Amino acid sequence: MASESAPKLDLLKSAEKIYKAALVEVEPENLIRKNVSISNGRLTVQDRSFDLDSFHDIFLVSIGKAAPFMAKSFMEVLGDRVKEGITVCLPQTHTSLNKIACLPASHPLPDEKSLEAARRILELASRVGEKDLLFILISGGGSAQICLPAQGVSLEEKRLVTEMLL
């Protein structure tokens, strides 16, 4: 009887290892590290390459529940090359990053902070010129964290519709 349970236990252990390895592979910070690199003055993002000498400034916006982790990994690659950025995060994941403003906002329902975060991102984006790069990193929850309803739609109406869709 004991010998029959041993193969099941091995299968469970193997399944757990596979599951944990899969989670590590899709962690936002690992995805950034795998897909963003700099070599010989060229920034490569997946299959796109950018000659950094061709650009004046680099800006970063990161939104969603994984925003601070993605922004941190992105900054590890680009460092001082980023002029300015915004990361919108859950209050409990607030982090300090050089040159990056960390704005707390709500999830899953947008709030006043979500409105402010959206306004701040629009203001930053309006300053991005033709010779600049703006990177936007998005993870789940971003649509609640930055919310700027259309004219005539109140925040309360947006919250109500969002709540009904949950």
JSON list of N, CA and C in Angstrom, two decimals, residues 49-117:
[
{"chain": "A", "resi": 49, "resn": "SER", "atom": "N", "xyz": [14.59, 47.56, -31.25]},
{"chain": "A", "resi": 49, "resn": "SER", "atom": "CA", "xyz": [15.86, 48.13, -30.80]},
{"chain": "A", "resi": 49, "resn": "SER", "atom": "C", "xyz": [15.85, 49.64, -31.03]},
{"chain": "A", "resi": 50, "resn": "PHE", "atom": "N", "xyz": [16.38, 50.38, -30.07]},
{"chain": "A", "resi": 50, "resn": "PHE", "atom": "CA", "xyz": [16.40, 51.83, -30.13]},
{"chain": "A", "resi": 50, "resn": "PHE", "atom": "C", "xyz": [17.82, 52.33, -29.91]},
{"chain": "A", "resi": 51, "resn": "ASP", "atom": "N", "xyz": [18.29, 53.19, -30.81]},
{"chain": "A", "resi": 51, "resn": "ASP", "atom": "CA", "xyz": [19.59, 53.83, -30.64]},
{"chain": "A", "resi": 51, "resn": "ASP", "atom": "C", "xyz": [19.40, 54.97, -29.65]},
{"chain": "A", "resi": 52, "resn": "LEU", "atom": "N", "xyz": [19.92, 54.82, -28.44]},
{"chain": "A", "resi": 52, "resn": "LEU", "atom": "CA", "xyz": [19.68, 55.80, -27.39]},
{"chain": "A", "resi": 52, "resn": "LEU", "atom": "C", "xyz": [20.22, 57.18, -27.74]},
{"chain": "A", "resi": 53, "resn": "ASP", "atom": "N", "xyz": [21.24, 57.25, -28.59]},
{"chain": "A", "resi": 53, "resn": "ASP", "atom": "CA", "xyz": [21.78, 58.55, -29.00]},
{"chain": "A", "resi": 53, "resn": "ASP", "atom": "C", "xyz": [20.80, 59.33, -29.87]},
{"chain": "A", "resi": 54, "resn": "SER", "atom": "N", "xyz": [19.79, 58.65, -30.41]},
{"chain": "A", "resi": 54, "resn": "SER", "atom": "CA", "xyz": [18.80, 59.30, -31.26]},
{"chain": "A", "resi": 54, "resn": "SER", "atom": "C", "xyz": [17.70, 59.99, -30.46]},
{"chain": "A", "resi": 55, "resn": "PHE", "atom": "N", "xyz": [17.71, 59.80, -29.14]},
{"chain": "A", "resi": 55, "resn": "PHE", "atom": "CA", "xyz": [16.63, 60.33, -28.32]},
{"chain": "A", "resi": 55, "resn": "PHE", "atom": "C", "xyz": [17.17, 61.29, -27.28]},
{"chain": "A", "resi": 56, "resn": "HIS", "atom": "N", "xyz": [16.37, 62.28, -26.97]},
{"chain": "A", "resi": 56, "resn": "HIS", "atom": "CA", "xyz": [16.76, 63.28, -25.98]},
{"chain": "A", "resi": 56, "resn": "HIS", "atom": "C", "xyz": [16.49, 62.78, -24.56]},
{"chain": "A", "resi": 57, "resn": "ASP", "atom": "N", "xyz": [15.23, 62.48, -24.26]},
{"chain": "A", "resi": 57, "resn": "ASP", "atom": "CA", "xyz": [14.86, 62.05, -22.91]},
{"chain": "A", "resi": 57, "resn": "ASP", "atom": "C", "xyz": [14.05, 60.76, -22.95]},
{"chain": "A", "resi": 58, "resn": "ILE", "atom": "N", "xyz": [14.11, 60.02, -21.85]},
{"chain": "A", "resi": 58, "resn": "ILE", "atom": "CA", "xyz": [13.31, 58.80, -21.69]},
{"chain": "A", "resi": 58, "resn": "ILE", "atom": "C", "xyz": [12.41, 59.00, -20.48]},
{"chain": "A", "resi": 59, "resn": "PHE", "atom": "N", "xyz": [11.14, 58.70, -20.67]},
{"chain": "A", "resi": 59, "resn": "PHE", "atom": "CA", "xyz": [10.15, 58.80, -19.61]},
{"chain": "A", "resi": 59, "resn": "PHE", "atom": "C", "xyz": [9.53, 57.42, -19.37]},
{"chain": "A", "resi": 60, "resn": "LEU", "atom": "N", "xyz": [9.03, 57.22, -18.16]},
{"chain": "A", "resi": 60, "resn": "LEU", "atom": "CA", "xyz": [8.45, 55.93, -17.80]},
{"chain": "A", "resi": 60, "resn": "LEU", "atom": "C", "xyz": [7.13, 56.13, -17.07]},
{"chain": "A", "resi": 61, "resn": "VAL", "atom": "N", "xyz": [6.12, 55.38, -17.47]},
{"chain": "A", "resi": 61, "resn": "VAL", "atom": "CA", "xyz": [4.86, 55.30, -16.74]},
{"chain": "A", "resi": 61, "resn": "VAL", "atom": "C", "xyz": [4.59, 53.83, -16.49]},
{"chain": "A", "resi": 62, "resn": "SER", "atom": "N", "xyz": [4.26, 53.50, -15.26]},
{"chain": "A", "resi": 62, "resn": "SER", "atom": "CA", "xyz": [3.99, 52.11, -14.90]},
{"chain": "A", "resi": 62, "resn": "SER", "atom": "C", "xyz": [2.70, 52.07, -14.08]},
{"chain": "A", "resi": 63, "resn": "ILE", "atom": "N", "xyz": [1.72, 51.29, -14.54]},
{"chain": "A", "resi": 63, "resn": "ILE", "atom": "CA", "xyz": [0.43, 51.23, -13.85]},
{"chain": "A", "resi": 63, "resn": "ILE", "atom": "C", "xyz": [0.02, 49.78, -13.62]},
{"chain": "A", "resi": 64, "resn": "GLY", "atom": "N", "xyz": [-0.81, 49.58, -12.61]},
{"chain": "A", "resi": 64, "resn": "GLY", "atom": "CA", "xyz": [-1.32, 48.25, -12.31]},
{"chain": "A", "resi": 64, "resn": "GLY", "atom": "C", "xyz": [-0.76, 47.74, -11.00]},
{"chain": "A", "resi": 65, "resn": "LYS", "atom": "N", "xyz": [-1.26, 46.60, -10.57]},
{"chain": "A", "resi": 65, "resn": "LYS", "atom": "CA", "xyz": [-0.85, 46.05, -9.28]},
{"chain": "A", "resi": 65, "resn": "LYS", "atom": "C", "xyz": [0.63, 45.71, -9.23]},
{"chain": "A", "resi": 66, "resn": "ALA", "atom": "N", "xyz": [1.23, 45.41, -10.35]},
{"chain": "A", "resi": 66, "resn": "ALA", "atom": "CA", "xyz": [2.66, 45.08, -10.39]},
{"chain": "A", "resi": 66, "resn": "ALA", "atom": "C", "xyz": [3.52, 46.28, -10.77]},
{"chain": "A", "resi": 67, "resn": "ALA", "atom": "N", "xyz": [2.92, 47.46, -10.85]},
{"chain": "A", "resi": 67, "resn": "ALA", "atom": "CA", "xyz": [3.62, 48.66, -11.34]},
{"chain": "A", "resi": 67, "resn": "ALA", "atom": "C", "xyz": [4.95, 48.94, -10.63]},
{"chain": "A", "resi": 68, "resn": "PRO", "atom": "N", "xyz": [5.00, 48.96, -9.31]},
{"chain": "A", "resi": 68, "resn": "PRO", "atom": "CA", "xyz": [6.28, 49.30, -8.68]},
{"chain": "A", "resi": 68, "resn": "PRO", "atom": "C", "xyz": [7.38, 48.29, -8.97]},
{"chain": "A", "resi": 69, "resn": "PHE", "atom": "N", "xyz": [7.00, 47.02, -9.10]},
{"chain": "A", "resi": 69, "resn": "PHE", "atom": "CA", "xyz": [7.99, 45.97, -9.37]},
{"chain": "A", "resi": 69, "resn": "PHE", "atom": "C", "xyz": [8.51, 46.08, -10.80]},
{"chain": "A", "resi": 70, "resn": "MET", "atom": "N", "xyz": [7.61, 46.37, -11.74]},
{"chain": "A", "resi": 70, "resn": "MET", "atom": "CA", "xyz": [8.03, 46.55, -13.13]},
{"chain": "A", "resi": 70, "resn": "MET", "atom": "C", "xyz": [8.90, 47.79, -13.26]},
{"chain": "A", "resi": 71, "resn": "ALA", "atom": "N", "xyz": [8.49, 48.88, -12.62]},
{"chain": "A", "resi": 71, "resn": "ALA", "atom": "CA", "xyz": [9.26, 50.12, -12.70]},
{"chain": "A", "resi": 71, "resn": "ALA", "atom": "C", "xyz": [10.66, 49.93, -12.11]},
{"chain": "A", "resi": 72, "resn": "LYS", "atom": "N", "xyz": [10.74, 49.24, -10.98]},
{"chain": "A", "resi": 72, "resn": "LYS", "atom": "CA", "xyz": [12.04, 49.00, -10.35]},
{"chain": "A", "resi": 72, "resn": "LYS", "atom": "C", "xyz": [12.96, 48.22, -11.29]},
{"chain": "A", "resi": 73, "resn": "SER", "atom": "N", "xyz": [12.44, 47.17, -11.91]},
{"chain": "A", "resi": 73, "resn": "SER", "atom": "CA", "xyz": [13.25, 46.37, -12.83]},
{"chain": "A", "resi": 73, "resn": "SER", "atom": "C", "xyz": [13.65, 47.18, -14.06]},
{"chain": "A", "resi": 74, "resn": "PHE", "atom": "N", "xyz": [12.73, 47.98, -14.57]},
{"chain": "A", "resi": 74, "resn": "PHE", "atom": "CA", "xyz": [13.03, 48.83, -15.72]},
{"chain": "A", "resi": 74, "resn": "PHE", "atom": "C", "xyz": [14.13, 49.83, -15.37]},
{"chain": "A", "resi": 75, "resn": "MET", "atom": "N", "xyz": [14.05, 50.41, -14.18]},
{"chain": "A", "resi": 75, "resn": "MET", "atom": "CA", "xyz": [15.06, 51.37, -13.73]},
{"chain": "A", "resi": 75, "resn": "MET", "atom": "C", "xyz": [16.41, 50.69, -13.49]},
{"chain": "A", "resi": 76, "resn": "GLU", "atom": "N", "xyz": [16.41, 49.43, -13.11]},
{"chain": "A", "resi": 76, "resn": "GLU", "atom": "CA", "xyz": [17.67, 48.71, -12.96]},
{"chain": "A", "resi": 76, "resn": "GLU", "atom": "C", "xyz": [18.40, 48.60, -14.29]},
{"chain": "A", "resi": 77, "resn": "VAL", "atom": "N", "xyz": [17.64, 48.49, -15.37]},
{"chain": "A", "resi": 77, "resn": "VAL", "atom": "CA", "xyz": [18.24, 48.41, -16.71]},
{"chain": "A", "resi": 77, "resn": "VAL", "atom": "C", "xyz": [18.65, 49.80, -17.20]},
{"chain": "A", "resi": 78, "resn": "LEU", "atom": "N", "xyz": [17.75, 50.77, -17.07]},
{"chain": "A", "resi": 78, "resn": "LEU", "atom": "CA", "xyz": [17.99, 52.09, -17.67]},
{"chain": "A", "resi": 78, "resn": "LEU", "atom": "C", "xyz": [18.62, 53.11, -16.74]},
{"chain": "A", "resi": 79, "resn": "GLY", "atom": "N", "xyz": [18.42, 52.96, -15.45]},
{"chain": "A", "resi": 79, "resn": "GLY", "atom": "CA", "xyz": [19.04, 53.83, -14.46]},
{"chain": "A", "resi": 79, "resn": "GLY", "atom": "C", "xyz": [18.89, 55.31, -14.74]},
{"chain": "A", "resi": 80, "resn": "ASP", "atom": "N", "xyz": [20.03, 56.02, -14.78]},
{"chain": "A", "resi": 80, "resn": "ASP", "atom": "CA", "xyz": [20.04, 57.47, -14.95]},
{"chain": "A", "resi": 80, "resn": "ASP", "atom": "C", "xyz": [19.56, 57.93, -16.31]},
{"chain": "A", "resi": 81, "resn": "ARG", "atom": "N", "xyz": [19.38, 57.03, -17.23]},
{"chain": "A", "resi": 81, "resn": "ARG", "atom": "CA", "xyz": [18.90, 57.43, -18.56]},
{"chain": "A", "resi": 81, "resn": "ARG", "atom": "C", "xyz": [17.44, 57.88, -18.53]},
{"chain": "A", "resi": 82, "resn": "VAL", "atom": "N", "xyz": [16.69, 57.44, -17.51]},
{"chain": "A", "resi": 82, "resn": "VAL", "atom": "CA", "xyz": [15.30, 57.86, -17.38]},
{"chain": "A", "resi": 82, "resn": "VAL", "atom": "C", "xyz": [15.28, 59.24, -16.73]},
{"chain": "A", "resi": 83, "resn": "LYS", "atom": "N", "xyz": [14.64, 60.18, -17.42]},
{"chain": "A", "resi": 83, "resn": "LYS", "atom": "CA", "xyz": [14.57, 61.55, -16.90]},
{"chain": "A", "resi": 83, "resn": "LYS", "atom": "C", "xyz": [13.53, 61.67, -15.80]},
{"chain": "A", "resi": 84, "resn": "GLU", "atom": "N", "xyz": [12.39, 61.04, -16.02]},
{"chain": "A", "resi": 84, "resn": "GLU", "atom": "CA", "xyz": [11.27, 61.20, -15.08]},
{"chain": "A", "resi": 84, "resn": "GLU", "atom": "C", "xyz": [10.25, 60.10, -15.33]},
{"chain": "A", "resi": 85, "resn": "GLY", "atom": "N", "xyz": [9.47, 59.81, -14.30]},
{"chain": "A", "resi": 85, "resn": "GLY", "atom": "CA", "xyz": [8.43, 58.82, -14.49]},
{"chain": "A", "resi": 85, "resn": "GLY", "atom": "C", "xyz": [7.40, 58.83, -13.39]},
{"chain": "A", "resi": 86, "resn": "ILE", "atom": "N", "xyz": [6.37, 58.05, -13.62]},
{"chain": "A", "resi": 86, "resn": "ILE", "atom": "CA", "xyz": [5.29, 57.89, -12.64]},
{"chain": "A", "resi": 86, "resn": "ILE", "atom": "C", "xyz": [4.97, 56.40, -12.55]},
{"chain": "A", "resi": 87, "resn": "THR", "atom": "N", "xyz": [4.86, 55.92, -11.34]},
{"chain": "A", "resi": 87, "resn": "THR", "atom": "CA", "xyz": [4.32, 54.58, -11.13]},
{"chain": "A", "resi": 87, "resn": "THR", "atom": "C", "xyz": [3.10, 54.72, -10.24]},
{"chain": "A", "resi": 88, "resn": "VAL", "atom": "N", "xyz": [2.02, 54.09, -10.64]},
{"chain": "A", "resi": 88, "resn": "VAL", "atom": "CA", "xyz": [0.78, 54.13, -9.87]},
{"chain": "A", "resi": 88, "resn": "VAL", "atom": "C", "xyz": [0.66, 52.77, -9.18]},
{"chain": "A", "resi": 89, "resn": "CYS", "atom": "N", "xyz": [0.53, 52.82, -7.86]},
{"chain": "A", "resi": 89, "resn": "CYS", "atom": "CA", "xyz": [0.60, 51.57, -7.10]},
{"chain": "A", "resi": 89, "resn": "CYS", "atom": "C", "xyz": [-0.51, 51.48, -6.07]},
{"chain": "A", "resi": 90, "resn": "LEU", "atom": "N", "xyz": [-0.69, 50.30, -5.55]},
{"chain": "A", "resi": 90, "resn": "LEU", "atom": "CA", "xyz": [-1.56, 50.12, -4.40]},
{"chain": "A", "resi": 90, "resn": "LEU", "atom": "C", "xyz": [-0.86, 50.73, -3.19]},
{"chain": "A", "resi": 91, "resn": "PRO", "atom": "N", "xyz": [-1.60, 51.31, -2.25]},
{"chain": "A", "resi": 91, "resn": "PRO", "atom": "CA", "xyz": [-0.95, 51.94, -1.10]},
{"chain": "A", "resi": 91, "resn": "PRO", "atom": "C", "xyz": [0.05, 51.03, -0.38]},
{"chain": "A", "resi": 92, "resn": "GLN", "atom": "N", "xyz": [-0.24, 49.73, -0.28]},
{"chain": "A", "resi": 92, "resn": "GLN", "atom": "CA", "xyz": [0.65, 48.81, 0.44]},
{"chain": "A", "resi": 92, "resn": "GLN", "atom": "C", "xyz": [1.90, 48.45, -0.35]},
{"chain": "A", "resi": 93, "resn": "THR", "atom": "N", "xyz": [1.96, 48.80, -1.64]},
{"chain": "A", "resi": 93, "resn": "THR", "atom": "CA", "xyz": [3.16, 48.50, -2.43]},
{"chain": "A", "resi": 93, "resn": "THR", "atom": "C", "xyz": [3.93, 49.76, -2.79]},
{"chain": "A", "resi": 94, "resn": "HIS", "atom": "N", "xyz": [3.64, 50.85, -2.10]},
{"chain": "A", "resi": 94, "resn": "HIS", "atom": "CA", "xyz": [4.33, 52.11, -2.35]},
{"chain": "A", "resi": 94, "resn": "HIS", "atom": "C", "xyz": [5.83, 51.91, -2.21]},
{"chain": "A", "resi": 95, "resn": "THR", "atom": "N", "xyz": [6.58, 52.44, -3.15]},
{"chain": "A", "resi": 95, "resn": "THR", "atom": "CA", "xyz": [8.03, 52.28, -3.14]},
{"chain": "A", "resi": 95, "resn": "THR", "atom": "C", "xyz": [8.69, 53.57, -3.59]},
{"chain": "A", "resi": 96, "resn": "SER", "atom": "N", "xyz": [9.91, 53.77, -3.18]},
{"chain": "A", "resi": 96, "resn": "SER", "atom": "CA", "xyz": [10.65, 54.96, -3.60]},
{"chain": "A", "resi": 96, "resn": "SER", "atom": "C", "xyz": [11.65, 54.58, -4.68]},
{"chain": "A", "resi": 97, "resn": "LEU", "atom": "N", "xyz": [11.55, 55.26, -5.80]},
{"chain": "A", "resi": 97, "resn": "LEU", "atom": "CA", "xyz": [12.48, 55.06, -6.90]},
{"chain": "A", "resi": 97, "resn": "LEU", "atom": "C", "xyz": [13.00, 56.41, -7.34]},
{"chain": "A", "resi": 98, "resn": "ASN", "atom": "N", "xyz": [14.28, 56.49, -7.61]},
{"chain": "A", "resi": 98, "resn": "ASN", "atom": "CA", "xyz": [14.89, 57.73, -8.06]},
{"chain": "A", "resi": 98, "resn": "ASN", "atom": "C", "xyz": [14.22, 58.21, -9.35]},
{"chain": "A", "resi": 99, "resn": "LYS", "atom": "N", "xyz": [13.80, 59.45, -9.38]},
{"chain": "A", "resi": 99, "resn": "LYS", "atom": "CA", "xyz": [13.19, 60.11, -10.54]},
{"chain": "A", "resi": 99, "resn": "LYS", "atom": "C", "xyz": [11.78, 59.63, -10.88]},
{"chain": "A", "resi": 100, "resn": "ILE", "atom": "N", "xyz": [11.23, 58.72, -10.09]},
{"chain": "A", "resi": 100, "resn": "ILE", "atom": "CA", "xyz": [9.92, 58.16, -10.36]},
{"chain": "A", "resi": 100, "resn": "ILE", "atom": "C", "xyz": [8.97, 58.52, -9.21]},
{"chain": "A", "resi": 101, "resn": "ALA", "atom": "N", "xyz": [7.90, 59.24, -9.54]},
{"chain": "A", "resi": 101, "resn": "ALA", "atom": "CA", "xyz": [6.88, 59.55, -8.53]},
{"chain": "A", "resi": 101, "resn": "ALA", "atom": "C", "xyz": [6.00, 58.33, -8.35]},
{"chain": "A", "resi": 102, "resn": "CYS", "atom": "N", "xyz": [5.80, 57.93, -7.11]},
{"chain": "A", "resi": 102, "resn": "CYS", "atom": "CA", "xyz": [4.94, 56.78, -6.81]},
{"chain": "A", "resi": 102, "resn": "CYS", "atom": "C", "xyz": [3.61, 57.32, -6.27]},
{"chain": "A", "resi": 103, "resn": "LEU", "atom": "N", "xyz": [2.56, 57.12, -7.06]},
{"chain": "A", "resi": 103, "resn": "LEU", "atom": "CA", "xyz": [1.24, 57.64, -6.70]},
{"chain": "A", "resi": 103, "resn": "LEU", "atom": "C", "xyz": [0.33, 56.49, -6.27]},
{"chain": "A", "resi": 104, "resn": "PRO", "atom": "N", "xyz": [-0.13, 56.50, -5.03]},
{"chain": "A", "resi": 104, "resn": "PRO", "atom": "CA", "xyz": [-1.05, 55.44, -4.61]},
{"chain": "A", "resi": 104, "resn": "PRO", "atom": "C", "xyz": [-2.43, 55.67, -5.21]},
{"chain": "A", "resi": 105, "resn": "ALA", "atom": "N", "xyz": [-3.09, 54.60, -5.59]},
{"chain": "A", "resi": 105, "resn": "ALA", "atom": "CA", "xyz": [-4.45, 54.67, -6.12]},
{"chain": "A", "resi": 105, "resn": "ALA", "atom": "C", "xyz": [-5.20, 53.40, -5.76]},
{"chain": "A", "resi": 106, "resn": "SER", "atom": "N", "xyz": [-6.48, 53.43, -5.98]},
{"chain": "A", "resi": 106, "resn": "SER", "atom": "CA", "xyz": [-7.36, 52.36, -5.53]},
{"chain": "A", "resi": 106, "resn": "SER", "atom": "C", "xyz": [-7.50, 51.23, -6.55]},
{"chain": "A", "resi": 107, "resn": "HIS", "atom": "N", "xyz": [-7.88, 50.06, -6.03]},
{"chain": "A", "resi": 107, "resn": "HIS", "atom": "CA", "xyz": [-8.21, 48.92, -6.87]},
{"chain": "A", "resi": 107, "resn": "HIS", "atom": "C", "xyz": [-9.11, 48.00, -6.06]},
{"chain": "A", "resi": 108, "resn": "PRO", "atom": "N", "xyz": [-10.17, 47.47, -6.55]},
{"chain": "A", "resi": 108, "resn": "PRO", "atom": "CA", "xyz": [-10.61, 47.44, -7.94]},
{"chain": "A", "resi": 108, "resn": "PRO", "atom": "C", "xyz": [-11.50, 48.61, -8.35]},
{"chain": "A", "resi": 109, "resn": "LEU", "atom": "N", "xyz": [-11.94, 49.41, -7.37]},
{"chain": "A", "resi": 109, "resn": "LEU", "atom": "CA", "xyz": [-12.80, 50.54, -7.72]},
{"chain": "A", "resi": 109, "resn": "LEU", "atom": "C", "xyz": [-11.99, 51.83, -7.75]},
{"chain": "A", "resi": 110, "resn": "PRO", "atom": "N", "xyz": [-12.12, 52.63, -8.81]},
{"chain": "A", "resi": 110, "resn": "PRO", "atom": "CA", "xyz": [-11.38, 53.88, -8.89]},
{"chain": "A", "resi": 110, "resn": "PRO", "atom": "C", "xyz": [-11.84, 54.86, -7.81]},
{"chain": "A", "resi": 111, "resn": "ASP", "atom": "N", "xyz": [-10.93, 55.76, -7.43]},
{"chain": "A", "resi": 111, "resn": "ASP", "atom": "CA", "xyz": [-11.25, 56.78, -6.44]},
{"chain": "A", "resi": 111, "resn": "ASP", "atom": "C", "xyz": [-10.64, 58.11, -6.88]},
{"chain": "A", "resi": 112, "resn": "GLU", "atom": "N", "xyz": [-10.69, 59.10, -6.00]},
{"chain": "A", "resi": 112, "resn": "GLU", "atom": "CA", "xyz": [-10.13, 60.43, -6.33]},
{"chain": "A", "resi": 112, "resn": "GLU", "atom": "C", "xyz": [-8.64, 60.34, -6.66]},
{"chain": "A", "resi": 113, "resn": "LYS", "atom": "N", "xyz": [-7.94, 59.44, -6.00]},
{"chain": "A", "resi": 113, "resn": "LYS", "atom": "CA", "xyz": [-6.51, 59.27, -6.28]},
{"chain": "A", "resi": 113, "resn": "LYS", "atom": "C", "xyz": [-6.30, 58.71, -7.68]},
{"chain": "A", "resi": 114, "resn": "SER", "atom": "N", "xyz": [-7.24, 57.89, -8.14]},
{"chain": "A", "resi": 114, "resn": "SER", "atom": "CA", "xyz": [-7.17, 57.36, -9.51]},
{"chain": "A", "resi": 114, "resn": "SER", "atom": "C", "xyz": [-7.31, 58.48, -10.53]},
{"chain": "A", "resi": 115, "resn": "LEU", "atom": "N", "xyz": [-8.20, 59.44, -10.24]},
{"chain": "A", "resi": 115, "resn": "LEU", "atom": "CA", "xyz": [-8.36, 60.61, -11.11]},
{"chain": "A", "resi": 115, "resn": "LEU", "atom": "C", "xyz": [-7.07, 61.43, -11.14]},
{"chain": "A", "resi": 116, "resn": "GLU", "atom": "N", "xyz": [-6.50, 61.65, -9.96]},
{"chain": "A", "resi": 116, "resn": "GLU", "atom": "CA", "xyz": [-5.27, 62.44, -9.88]},
{"chain": "A", "resi": 116, "resn": "GLU", "atom": "C", "xyz": [-4.12, 61.75, -10.61]},
{"chain": "A", "resi": 117, "resn": "ALA", "atom": "N", "xyz": [-4.02, 60.45, -10.46]},
{"chain": "A", "resi": 117, "resn": "ALA", "atom": "CA", "xyz": [-2.96, 59.70, -11.15]},
{"chain": "A", "resi": 117, "resn": "ALA", "atom": "C", "xyz": [-3.11, 59.84, -12.67]}
]
